mmCIF file with all atom_site columns, C-alpha atoms in Angstrom:
data_model
loop_
_atom_site.group_PDB
_atom_site.id
_atom_site.type_symbol
_atom_site.label_atom_id
_atom_site.label_alt_id
_atom_site.label_comp_id
_atom_site.label_asym_id
_atom_site.label_entity_id
_atom_site.label_seq_id
_atom_site.pdbx_PDB_ins_code
_atom_site.Cartn_x
_atom_site.Cartn_y
_atom_site.Cartn_z
_atom_site.occupancy
_atom_site.B_iso_or_equiv
_atom_site.pdbx_formal_charge
_atom_site.auth_seq_id
_atom_site.auth_comp_id
_atom_site.auth_asym_id
_atom_site.auth_atom_id
_atom_site.pdbx_PDB_model_num
ATOM 1   C CA . MET C 1 1   ? 11.996  -22.598 8.606   1.00 62.00 ? 1   MET C CA 1
ATOM 2   C CA . ALA C 1 2   ? 10.066  -20.416 5.350   1.00 78.00 ? 2   ALA C CA 1
ATOM 3   C CA . LYS C 1 3   ? 7.677   -22.560 3.570   1.00 93.00 ? 3   LYS C CA 1
ATOM 4   C CA . VAL C 1 4   ? 6.993   -21.000 0.502   1.00 95.00 ? 4   VAL C CA 1
ATOM 5   C CA . TYR C 1 5   ? 3.630   -21.093 -1.489  1.00 95.00 ? 5   TYR C CA 1
ATOM 6   C CA . GLU C 1 6   ? 2.346   -21.123 -4.887  1.00 96.00 ? 6   GLU C CA 1
ATOM 7   C CA . ARG C 1 7   ? -0.619  -19.070 -4.358  1.00 97.00 ? 7   ARG C CA 1
ATOM 8   C CA . ILE C 1 8   ? -2.476  -16.631 -1.924  1.00 97.00 ? 8   ILE C CA 1
ATOM 9   C CA . ASP C 1 9   ? -5.610  -18.860 -0.763  1.00 94.00 ? 9   ASP C CA 1
ATOM 10  C CA . GLY C 1 10  ? -7.151  -20.917 2.027   1.00 94.00 ? 10  GLY C CA 1
ATOM 11  C CA . ARG C 1 11  ? -5.424  -20.049 5.586   1.00 93.00 ? 11  ARG C CA 1
ATOM 12  C CA . LEU C 1 12  ? -2.919  -18.034 3.886   1.00 95.00 ? 12  LEU C CA 1
ATOM 13  C CA . ARG C 1 13  ? -5.099  -15.621 2.496   1.00 96.00 ? 13  ARG C CA 1
ATOM 14  C CA . SER C 1 14  ? -7.493  -15.448 5.888   1.00 95.00 ? 14  SER C CA 1
ATOM 15  C CA . PHE C 1 15  ? -4.355  -14.691 7.911   1.00 95.00 ? 15  PHE C CA 1
ATOM 16  C CA . ILE C 1 16  ? -3.506  -11.974 5.884   1.00 95.00 ? 16  ILE C CA 1
ATOM 17  C CA . GLU C 1 17  ? -7.029  -10.504 5.612   1.00 93.00 ? 17  GLU C CA 1
ATOM 18  C CA . GLU C 1 18  ? -7.439  -10.396 9.119   1.00 93.00 ? 18  GLU C CA 1
ATOM 19  C CA . GLN C 1 19  ? -3.911  -8.107  9.771   1.00 93.00 ? 19  GLN C CA 1
ATOM 20  C CA . LYS C 1 20  ? -5.265  -4.331  10.890  1.00 92.00 ? 20  LYS C CA 1
ATOM 21  C CA . VAL C 1 21  ? -1.353  -3.268  9.479   1.00 93.00 ? 21  VAL C CA 1
ATOM 22  C CA . PHE C 1 22  ? 1.080   -4.604  6.820   1.00 95.00 ? 22  PHE C CA 1
ATOM 23  C CA . PHE C 1 23  ? 4.512   -3.319  5.854   1.00 97.00 ? 23  PHE C CA 1
ATOM 24  C CA . THR C 1 24  ? 6.033   -2.085  2.308   1.00 97.00 ? 24  THR C CA 1
ATOM 25  C CA . ALA C 1 25  ? 9.365   -1.904  1.294   1.00 98.00 ? 25  ALA C CA 1
ATOM 26  C CA . THR C 1 26  ? 10.643  -0.342  -1.664  1.00 98.00 ? 26  THR C CA 1
ATOM 27  C CA . ALA C 1 27  ? 14.707  0.361   -2.930  1.00 97.00 ? 27  ALA C CA 1
ATOM 28  C CA . PRO C 1 28  ? 16.194  2.157   -5.792  1.00 97.00 ? 28  PRO C CA 1
ATOM 29  C CA . LEU C 1 29  ? 18.605  0.508   -8.071  1.00 96.00 ? 29  LEU C CA 1
ATOM 30  C CA . SER C 1 30  ? 21.439  2.922   -7.192  1.00 94.00 ? 30  SER C CA 1
ATOM 31  C CA . GLY C 1 31  ? 23.363  1.487   -4.089  1.00 91.00 ? 31  GLY C CA 1
ATOM 32  C CA . ASP C 1 32  ? 23.800  4.627   -2.096  1.00 93.00 ? 32  ASP C CA 1
ATOM 33  C CA . GLY C 1 33  ? 19.653  5.429   -3.085  1.00 94.00 ? 33  GLY C CA 1
ATOM 34  C CA . ARG C 1 34  ? 17.781  5.037   0.351   1.00 95.00 ? 34  ARG C CA 1
ATOM 35  C CA . VAL C 1 35  ? 15.139  2.132   0.768   1.00 96.00 ? 35  VAL C CA 1
ATOM 36  C CA . ASN C 1 36  ? 11.657  2.766   1.979   1.00 96.00 ? 36  ASN C CA 1
ATOM 37  C CA . LEU C 1 37  ? 10.186  0.760   4.584   1.00 97.00 ? 37  LEU C CA 1
ATOM 38  C CA . SER C 1 38  ? 6.121   1.767   5.104   1.00 94.00 ? 38  SER C CA 1
ATOM 39  C CA . PRO C 1 39  ? 3.412   1.030   7.697   1.00 93.00 ? 39  PRO C CA 1
ATOM 40  C CA . LYS C 1 40  ? -0.034  0.368   5.489   1.00 91.00 ? 40  LYS C CA 1
ATOM 41  C CA . GLY C 1 41  ? -3.013  0.816   7.960   1.00 82.00 ? 41  GLY C CA 1
ATOM 42  C CA . LEU C 1 42  ? -6.631  2.041   7.996   1.00 67.00 ? 42  LEU C CA 1
ATOM 43  C CA . ALA C 1 43  ? -8.261  -1.676  7.357   1.00 67.00 ? 43  ALA C CA 1
ATOM 44  C CA . ASP C 1 44  ? -11.304 -2.640  5.759   1.00 74.00 ? 44  ASP C CA 1
ATOM 45  C CA . GLY C 1 45  ? -11.287 -1.565  2.344   1.00 83.00 ? 45  GLY C CA 1
ATOM 46  C CA . SER C 1 46  ? -7.918  -0.037  1.770   1.00 91.00 ? 46  SER C CA 1
ATOM 47  C CA . PHE C 1 47  ? -6.535  -3.225  0.682   1.00 94.00 ? 47  PHE C CA 1
ATOM 48  C CA . THR C 1 48  ? -7.553  -6.342  -1.368  1.00 95.00 ? 48  THR C CA 1
ATOM 49  C CA . ILE C 1 49  ? -6.884  -9.512  -2.809  1.00 96.00 ? 49  ILE C CA 1
ATOM 50  C CA . ILE C 1 50  ? -7.536  -9.725  -6.196  1.00 97.00 ? 50  ILE C CA 1
ATOM 51  C CA . ASP C 1 51  ? -6.490  -13.005 -7.000  1.00 96.00 ? 51  ASP C CA 1
ATOM 52  C CA . GLY C 1 52  ? -3.900  -15.866 -5.824  1.00 96.00 ? 52  GLY C CA 1
ATOM 53  C CA . LEU C 1 53  ? -1.094  -14.276 -6.996  1.00 98.00 ? 53  LEU C CA 1
ATOM 54  C CA . THR C 1 54  ? -2.156  -10.491 -7.169  1.00 98.00 ? 54  THR C CA 1
ATOM 55  C CA . LEU C 1 55  ? -2.937  -7.800  -4.607  1.00 97.00 ? 55  LEU C CA 1
ATOM 56  C CA . ALA C 1 56  ? -3.699  -4.306  -4.440  1.00 97.00 ? 56  ALA C CA 1
ATOM 57  C CA . TYR C 1 57  ? -4.052  -1.401  -2.017  1.00 96.00 ? 57  TYR C CA 1
ATOM 58  C CA . LEU C 1 58  ? -4.523  2.225   -2.144  1.00 95.00 ? 58  LEU C CA 1
ATOM 59  C CA . ASP C 1 59  ? -1.536  5.351   -1.870  1.00 94.00 ? 59  ASP C CA 1
ATOM 60  C CA . LEU C 1 60  ? -3.541  7.560   0.020   1.00 91.00 ? 60  LEU C CA 1
ATOM 61  C CA . GLY C 1 61  ? -1.833  11.549  0.939   1.00 87.00 ? 61  GLY C CA 1
ATOM 62  C CA . GLY C 1 62  ? 0.101   12.607  3.597   1.00 78.00 ? 62  GLY C CA 1
ATOM 63  C CA . SER C 1 63  ? 3.850   11.824  2.755   1.00 78.00 ? 63  SER C CA 1
ATOM 64  C CA . GLY C 1 64  ? 6.293   12.048  0.364   1.00 89.00 ? 64  GLY C CA 1
ATOM 65  C CA . ALA C 1 65  ? 5.874   9.029   -2.439  1.00 94.00 ? 65  ALA C CA 1
ATOM 66  C CA . GLU C 1 66  ? 9.058   7.159   -2.353  1.00 95.00 ? 66  GLU C CA 1
ATOM 67  C CA . THR C 1 67  ? 7.227   3.867   -3.179  1.00 96.00 ? 67  THR C CA 1
ATOM 68  C CA . ILE C 1 68  ? 5.558   4.949   -5.968  1.00 96.00 ? 68  ILE C CA 1
ATOM 69  C CA . ALA C 1 69  ? 9.058   6.143   -7.014  1.00 97.00 ? 69  ALA C CA 1
ATOM 70  C CA . HIS C 1 70  ? 10.780  2.841   -6.309  1.00 98.00 ? 70  HIS C CA 1
ATOM 71  C CA . LEU C 1 71  ? 8.212   1.490   -8.495  1.00 98.00 ? 71  LEU C CA 1
ATOM 72  C CA . ARG C 1 72  ? 8.323   3.730   -11.897 1.00 98.00 ? 72  ARG C CA 1
ATOM 73  C CA . GLU C 1 73  ? 12.134  2.866   -11.595 1.00 97.00 ? 73  GLU C CA 1
ATOM 74  C CA . ASN C 1 74  ? 12.001  -0.863  -10.977 1.00 98.00 ? 74  ASN C CA 1
ATOM 75  C CA . GLY C 1 75  ? 8.973   -2.242  -10.091 1.00 98.00 ? 75  GLY C CA 1
ATOM 76  C CA . ARG C 1 76  ? 10.546  -4.164  -7.103  1.00 98.00 ? 76  ARG C CA 1
ATOM 77  C CA . ILE C 1 77  ? 8.438   -4.646  -3.626  1.00 98.00 ? 77  ILE C CA 1
ATOM 78  C CA . THR C 1 78  ? 7.952   -6.991  -0.728  1.00 98.00 ? 78  THR C CA 1
ATOM 79  C CA . LEU C 1 79  ? 4.932   -6.596  1.246   1.00 98.00 ? 79  LEU C CA 1
ATOM 80  C CA . MET C 1 80  ? 4.994   -7.879  5.252   1.00 97.00 ? 80  MET C CA 1
ATOM 81  C CA . TRP C 1 81  ? 2.509   -9.006  7.466   1.00 96.00 ? 81  TRP C CA 1
ATOM 82  C CA . CYS C 1 82  ? 3.050   -10.262 11.221  1.00 96.00 ? 82  CYS C CA 1
ATOM 83  C CA . ALA C 1 83  ? 0.698   -11.615 13.661  1.00 94.00 ? 83  ALA C CA 1
ATOM 84  C CA . PHE C 1 84  ? 0.430   -9.666  16.945  1.00 93.00 ? 84  PHE C CA 1
ATOM 85  C CA . ASP C 1 85  ? -2.024  -11.794 18.781  1.00 92.00 ? 85  ASP C CA 1
ATOM 86  C CA . GLY C 1 86  ? -2.465  -15.711 17.850  1.00 91.00 ? 86  GLY C CA 1
ATOM 87  C CA . PRO C 1 87  ? 0.026   -18.123 16.522  1.00 91.00 ? 87  PRO C CA 1
ATOM 88  C CA . PRO C 1 88  ? 3.489   -16.229 15.992  1.00 92.00 ? 88  PRO C CA 1
ATOM 89  C CA . THR C 1 89  ? 3.345   -15.879 12.347  1.00 94.00 ? 89  THR C CA 1
ATOM 90  C CA . ILE C 1 90  ? 5.023   -13.403 9.447   1.00 95.00 ? 90  ILE C CA 1
ATOM 91  C CA . VAL C 1 91  ? 3.802   -13.824 5.378   1.00 97.00 ? 91  VAL C CA 1
ATOM 92  C CA . ARG C 1 92  ? 6.362   -11.916 3.188   1.00 97.00 ? 92  ARG C CA 1
ATOM 93  C CA . VAL C 1 93  ? 4.978   -11.294 -0.380  1.00 98.00 ? 93  VAL C CA 1
ATOM 94  C CA . HIS C 1 94  ? 8.379   -10.477 -2.570  1.00 98.00 ? 94  HIS C CA 1
ATOM 95  C CA . GLY C 1 95  ? 7.119   -9.252  -6.109  1.00 98.00 ? 95  GLY C CA 1
ATOM 96  C CA . ARG C 1 96  ? 6.585   -6.757  -8.737  1.00 98.00 ? 96  ARG C CA 1
ATOM 97  C CA . GLY C 1 97  ? 4.325   -3.670  -8.141  1.00 98.00 ? 97  GLY C CA 1
ATOM 98  C CA . GLU C 1 98  ? 3.247   -0.798  -9.958  1.00 98.00 ? 98  GLU C CA 1
ATOM 99  C CA . PRO C 1 99  ? 1.387   2.788   -9.232  1.00 97.00 ? 99  PRO C CA 1
ATOM 100 C CA . VAL C 1 100 ? -1.914  2.850   -11.408 1.00 97.00 ? 100 VAL C CA 1
ATOM 101 C CA . PHE C 1 101 ? -2.783  6.596   -11.416 1.00 95.00 ? 101 PHE C CA 1
ATOM 102 C CA . ARG C 1 102 ? -6.386  8.030   -11.618 1.00 91.00 ? 102 ARG C CA 1
ATOM 103 C CA . ASP C 1 103 ? -5.999  8.318   -15.462 1.00 92.00 ? 103 ASP C CA 1
ATOM 104 C CA . ASP C 1 104 ? -5.164  4.581   -16.119 1.00 94.00 ? 104 ASP C CA 1
ATOM 105 C CA . PRO C 1 105 ? -8.093  2.820   -17.748 1.00 94.00 ? 105 PRO C CA 1
ATOM 106 C CA . ARG C 1 106 ? -7.447  -0.150  -15.129 1.00 95.00 ? 106 ARG C CA 1
ATOM 107 C CA . TRP C 1 107 ? -8.357  2.785   -12.415 1.00 94.00 ? 107 TRP C CA 1
ATOM 108 C CA . ASP C 1 108 ? -12.645 2.341   -12.691 1.00 92.00 ? 108 ASP C CA 1
ATOM 109 C CA . GLY C 1 109 ? -11.958 -1.675  -12.775 1.00 94.00 ? 109 GLY C CA 1
ATOM 110 C CA . LEU C 1 110 ? -9.971  -1.798  -10.137 1.00 95.00 ? 110 LEU C CA 1
ATOM 111 C CA . ILE C 1 111 ? -11.170 1.239   -7.991  1.00 94.00 ? 111 ILE C CA 1
ATOM 112 C CA . THR C 1 112 ? -14.427 -0.806  -7.252  1.00 93.00 ? 112 THR C CA 1
ATOM 113 C CA . ARG C 1 113 ? -12.513 -3.715  -5.187  1.00 93.00 ? 113 ARG C CA 1
ATOM 114 C CA . PHE C 1 114 ? -12.271 -1.014  -2.263  1.00 92.00 ? 114 PHE C CA 1
ATOM 115 C CA . GLY C 1 115 ? -14.553 -0.377  0.286   1.00 84.00 ? 115 GLY C CA 1
ATOM 116 C CA . ASP C 1 116 ? -17.140 2.673   -0.130  1.00 83.00 ? 116 ASP C CA 1
ATOM 117 C CA . ASP C 1 117 ? -15.727 4.562   1.869   1.00 83.00 ? 117 ASP C CA 1
ATOM 118 C CA . PHE C 1 118 ? -12.569 4.579   0.006   1.00 82.00 ? 118 PHE C CA 1
ATOM 119 C CA . ARG C 1 119 ? -13.736 4.752   -2.835  1.00 80.00 ? 119 ARG C CA 1
ATOM 120 C CA . LYS C 1 120 ? -14.740 8.377   -2.265  1.00 80.00 ? 120 LYS C CA 1
ATOM 121 C CA . ARG C 1 121 ? -11.937 10.040  -0.747  1.00 83.00 ? 121 ARG C CA 1
ATOM 122 C CA . THR C 1 122 ? -10.167 12.700  -2.765  1.00 85.00 ? 122 THR C CA 1
ATOM 123 C CA . ASP C 1 123 ? -6.686  11.922  -1.393  1.00 89.00 ? 123 ASP C CA 1
ATOM 124 C CA . CYS C 1 124 ? -6.787  8.533   -3.368  1.00 91.00 ? 124 CYS C CA 1
ATOM 125 C CA . ARG C 1 125 ? -3.410  9.069   -5.367  1.00 93.00 ? 125 ARG C CA 1
ATOM 126 C CA . ALA C 1 126 ? -2.225  5.893   -6.876  1.00 95.00 ? 126 ALA C CA 1
ATOM 127 C CA . ILE C 1 127 ? -3.225  1.617   -6.393  1.00 96.00 ? 127 ILE C CA 1
ATOM 128 C CA . ILE C 1 128 ? -0.721  0.103   -6.160  1.00 97.00 ? 128 ILE C CA 1
ATOM 129 C CA . LEU C 1 129 ? -0.883  -3.387  -7.892  1.00 98.00 ? 129 LEU C CA 1
ATOM 130 C CA . VAL C 1 130 ? 1.277   -5.980  -6.852  1.00 98.00 ? 130 VAL C CA 1
ATOM 131 C CA . THR C 1 131 ? 1.914   -9.403  -8.703  1.00 98.00 ? 131 THR C CA 1
ATOM 132 C CA . ALA C 1 132 ? 3.805   -11.889 -6.602  1.00 98.00 ? 132 ALA C CA 1
ATOM 133 C CA . GLU C 1 133 ? 6.914   -13.616 -7.472  1.00 98.00 ? 133 GLU C CA 1
ATOM 134 C CA . ARG C 1 134 ? 7.377   -15.264 -4.319  1.00 97.00 ? 134 ARG C CA 1
ATOM 135 C CA . ILE C 1 135 ? 5.031   -15.638 -1.344  1.00 97.00 ? 135 ILE C CA 1
ATOM 136 C CA . SER C 1 136 ? 6.414   -17.166 2.111   1.00 96.00 ? 136 SER C CA 1
ATOM 137 C CA . ASP C 1 137 ? 6.214   -17.791 5.795   1.00 94.00 ? 137 ASP C CA 1
ATOM 138 C CA . SER C 1 138 ? 8.054   -17.829 8.897   1.00 93.00 ? 138 SER C CA 1
ATOM 139 C CA . CYS C 1 139 ? 7.899   -17.816 12.500  1.00 91.00 ? 139 CYS C CA 1
ATOM 140 C CA . GLY C 1 140 ? 6.844   -14.839 14.680  1.00 90.00 ? 140 GLY C CA 1
ATOM 141 C CA . TYR C 1 141 ? 8.471   -16.230 17.535  1.00 89.00 ? 141 TYR C CA 1
ATOM 142 C CA . ALA C 1 142 ? 9.769   -12.454 18.526  1.00 90.00 ? 142 ALA C CA 1
ATOM 143 C CA . VAL C 1 143 ? 7.319   -10.514 17.567  1.00 92.00 ? 143 VAL C CA 1
ATOM 144 C CA . PRO C 1 144 ? 5.456   -8.833  21.023  1.00 90.00 ? 144 PRO C CA 1
ATOM 145 C CA . PHE C 1 145 ? 2.040   -9.483  21.453  1.00 93.00 ? 145 PHE C CA 1
ATOM 146 C CA . MET C 1 146 ? -0.048  -6.083  20.902  1.00 92.00 ? 146 MET C CA 1
ATOM 147 C CA . GLU C 1 147 ? -3.649  -5.550  20.811  1.00 91.00 ? 147 GLU C CA 1
ATOM 148 C CA . TYR C 1 148 ? -5.224  -4.105  18.328  1.00 89.00 ? 148 TYR C CA 1
ATOM 149 C CA . VAL C 1 149 ? -7.790  -1.233  19.667  1.00 89.00 ? 149 VAL C CA 1
ATOM 150 C CA . GLU C 1 150 ? -8.608  1.215   16.673  1.00 87.00 ? 150 GLU C CA 1
ATOM 151 C CA . ASP C 1 151 ? -7.860  2.274   13.475  1.00 84.00 ? 151 ASP C CA 1
ATOM 152 C CA . ARG C 1 152 ? -5.833  6.371   14.165  1.00 84.00 ? 152 ARG C CA 1
ATOM 153 C CA . PRO C 1 153 ? -9.018  8.580   12.444  1.00 81.00 ? 153 PRO C CA 1
ATOM 154 C CA . LEU C 1 154 ? -6.396  11.579  12.055  1.00 83.00 ? 154 LEU C CA 1
ATOM 155 C CA . HIS C 1 155 ? -5.426  11.123  8.595   1.00 80.00 ? 155 HIS C CA 1
ATOM 156 C CA . THR C 1 156 ? -9.138  10.276  7.212   1.00 81.00 ? 156 THR C CA 1
ATOM 157 C CA . GLN C 1 157 ? -10.379 13.520  9.281   1.00 81.00 ? 157 GLN C CA 1
ATOM 158 C CA . ARG C 1 158 ? -7.508  15.624  8.084   1.00 82.00 ? 158 ARG C CA 1
ATOM 159 C CA . PHE C 1 159 ? -7.729  14.500  4.103   1.00 85.00 ? 159 PHE C CA 1
ATOM 160 C CA . GLY C 1 160 ? -11.686 14.249  4.214   1.00 84.00 ? 160 GLY C CA 1
ATOM 161 C CA . ARG C 1 161 ? -11.737 18.266  4.744   1.00 86.00 ? 161 ARG C CA 1
ATOM 162 C CA . GLU C 1 162 ? -10.170 18.300  0.842   1.00 85.00 ? 162 GLU C CA 1
ATOM 163 C CA . SER C 1 163 ? -11.593 19.064  -2.974  1.00 86.00 ? 163 SER C CA 1
ATOM 164 C CA . ASP C 1 164 ? -9.726  17.513  -5.618  1.00 87.00 ? 164 ASP C CA 1
ATOM 165 C CA . GLU C 1 165 ? -8.582  20.922  -6.016  1.00 89.00 ? 165 GLU C CA 1
ATOM 166 C CA . SER C 1 166 ? -6.945  21.772  -2.596  1.00 89.00 ? 166 SER C CA 1
ATOM 167 C CA . PHE C 1 167 ? -5.449  17.788  -2.382  1.00 87.00 ? 167 PHE C CA 1
ATOM 168 C CA . ASN C 1 168 ? -3.497  18.968  -5.691  1.00 87.00 ? 168 ASN C CA 1
ATOM 169 C CA . GLU C 1 169 ? -2.371  21.980  -4.417  1.00 89.00 ? 169 GLU C CA 1
ATOM 170 C CA . TYR C 1 170 ? -1.475  20.259  -1.436  1.00 89.00 ? 170 TYR C CA 1
ATOM 171 C CA . CYS C 1 171 ? 0.368   17.897  -2.946  1.00 89.00 ? 171 CYS C CA 1
ATOM 172 C CA . GLU C 1 172 ? 2.253   20.401  -5.223  1.00 90.00 ? 172 GLU C CA 1
ATOM 173 C CA . LYS C 1 173 ? 3.742   22.077  -2.293  1.00 90.00 ? 173 LYS C CA 1
ATOM 174 C CA . LYS C 1 174 ? 4.833   19.028  -0.527  1.00 90.00 ? 174 LYS C CA 1
ATOM 175 C CA . PRO C 1 175 ? 8.451   18.156  -0.904  1.00 87.00 ? 175 PRO C CA 1
ATOM 176 C CA . TYR C 1 176 ? 8.994   14.835  -2.495  1.00 90.00 ? 176 TYR C CA 1
ATOM 177 C CA . VAL C 1 177 ? 5.783   14.284  -3.856  1.00 91.00 ? 177 VAL C CA 1
ATOM 178 C CA . ALA C 1 178 ? 6.999   14.846  -7.400  1.00 92.00 ? 178 ALA C CA 1
ATOM 179 C CA . THR C 1 179 ? 10.241  13.767  -6.774  1.00 94.00 ? 179 THR C CA 1
ATOM 180 C CA . SER C 1 180 ? 11.739  11.025  -4.458  1.00 94.00 ? 180 SER C CA 1
ATOM 181 C CA . LEU C 1 181 ? 14.365  11.986  -1.665  1.00 93.00 ? 181 LEU C CA 1
ATOM 182 C CA . ASP C 1 182 ? 17.118  10.623  -3.880  1.00 93.00 ? 182 ASP C CA 1
ATOM 183 C CA . GLY C 1 183 ? 15.489  12.422  -7.206  1.00 94.00 ? 183 GLY C CA 1
ATOM 184 C CA . LEU C 1 184 ? 13.361  9.578   -9.204  1.00 95.00 ? 184 LEU C CA 1
ATOM 185 C CA . PRO C 1 185 ? 10.284  11.121  -10.833 1.00 94.00 ? 185 PRO C CA 1
ATOM 186 C CA . ALA C 1 186 ? 7.537   10.122  -8.248  1.00 95.00 ? 186 ALA C CA 1
ATOM 187 C CA . LEU C 1 187 ? 3.582   11.167  -8.589  1.00 93.00 ? 187 LEU C CA 1
ATOM 188 C CA . PRO C 1 188 ? 2.556   13.080  -11.559 1.00 92.00 ? 188 PRO C CA 1
ATOM 189 C CA . LEU C 1 189 ? 1.577   16.330  -10.668 1.00 92.00 ? 189 LEU C CA 1
ATOM 190 C CA . PRO C 1 190 ? -0.608  17.679  -11.516 1.00 91.00 ? 190 PRO C CA 1
ATOM 191 C CA . LEU C 1 191 ? -2.837  15.128  -10.357 1.00 88.00 ? 191 LEU C CA 1
ATOM 192 C CA . PRO C 1 192 ? -4.465  13.300  -12.713 1.00 85.00 ? 192 PRO C CA 1
ATOM 193 C CA . ALA C 1 193 ? -8.297  14.237  -12.728 1.00 81.00 ? 193 ALA C CA 1
ATOM 194 C CA . ARG C 1 194 ? -10.366 11.179  -11.454 1.00 75.00 ? 194 ARG C CA 1
ATOM 195 C CA . THR C 1 195 ? -12.602 9.340   -14.119 1.00 66.00 ? 195 THR C CA 1
ATOM 196 C CA . SER C 1 196 ? -15.068 7.713   -11.261 1.00 62.00 ? 196 SER C CA 1
#
């Protein structure tokens, strides 16, 4: 049975910060819209816990922009971590999220909370800011044991070749970046200039 917490601190915070991957889930309001579920990796700098109720992660380029579109429409988001080693645990944060774009006055203060290597990347499209409304854990008895080896270098290598201009061109050519699969507004294009 799930236990509900008032804040992310202590053991719960340590568990979240130790995980190498987490998952995000969002959906449009439309009953026939597509639910989006995304894995998020690139540990050590692309995710941060700001306080007991506020989390943030970097939205990096590559695929579509479903999460951004759904958050712009309705703000609903769930984050989930599960233990692939150690005690069997699953943690979920149900909350409200919003994309903070490069031209938002909050960008400069938020981007400093991420690792140095991530702050310099040209493919940071947004910071996803999440305010927790429900924090819970449950058993992860059915989650298999798996061994973490290392982050894949491919994403960083691929987008490390991009300048601000070429990354913007990449985004403008990619389907489902300006609008979602269901036609919702997603990433503002051209990308806002970075302020820092």
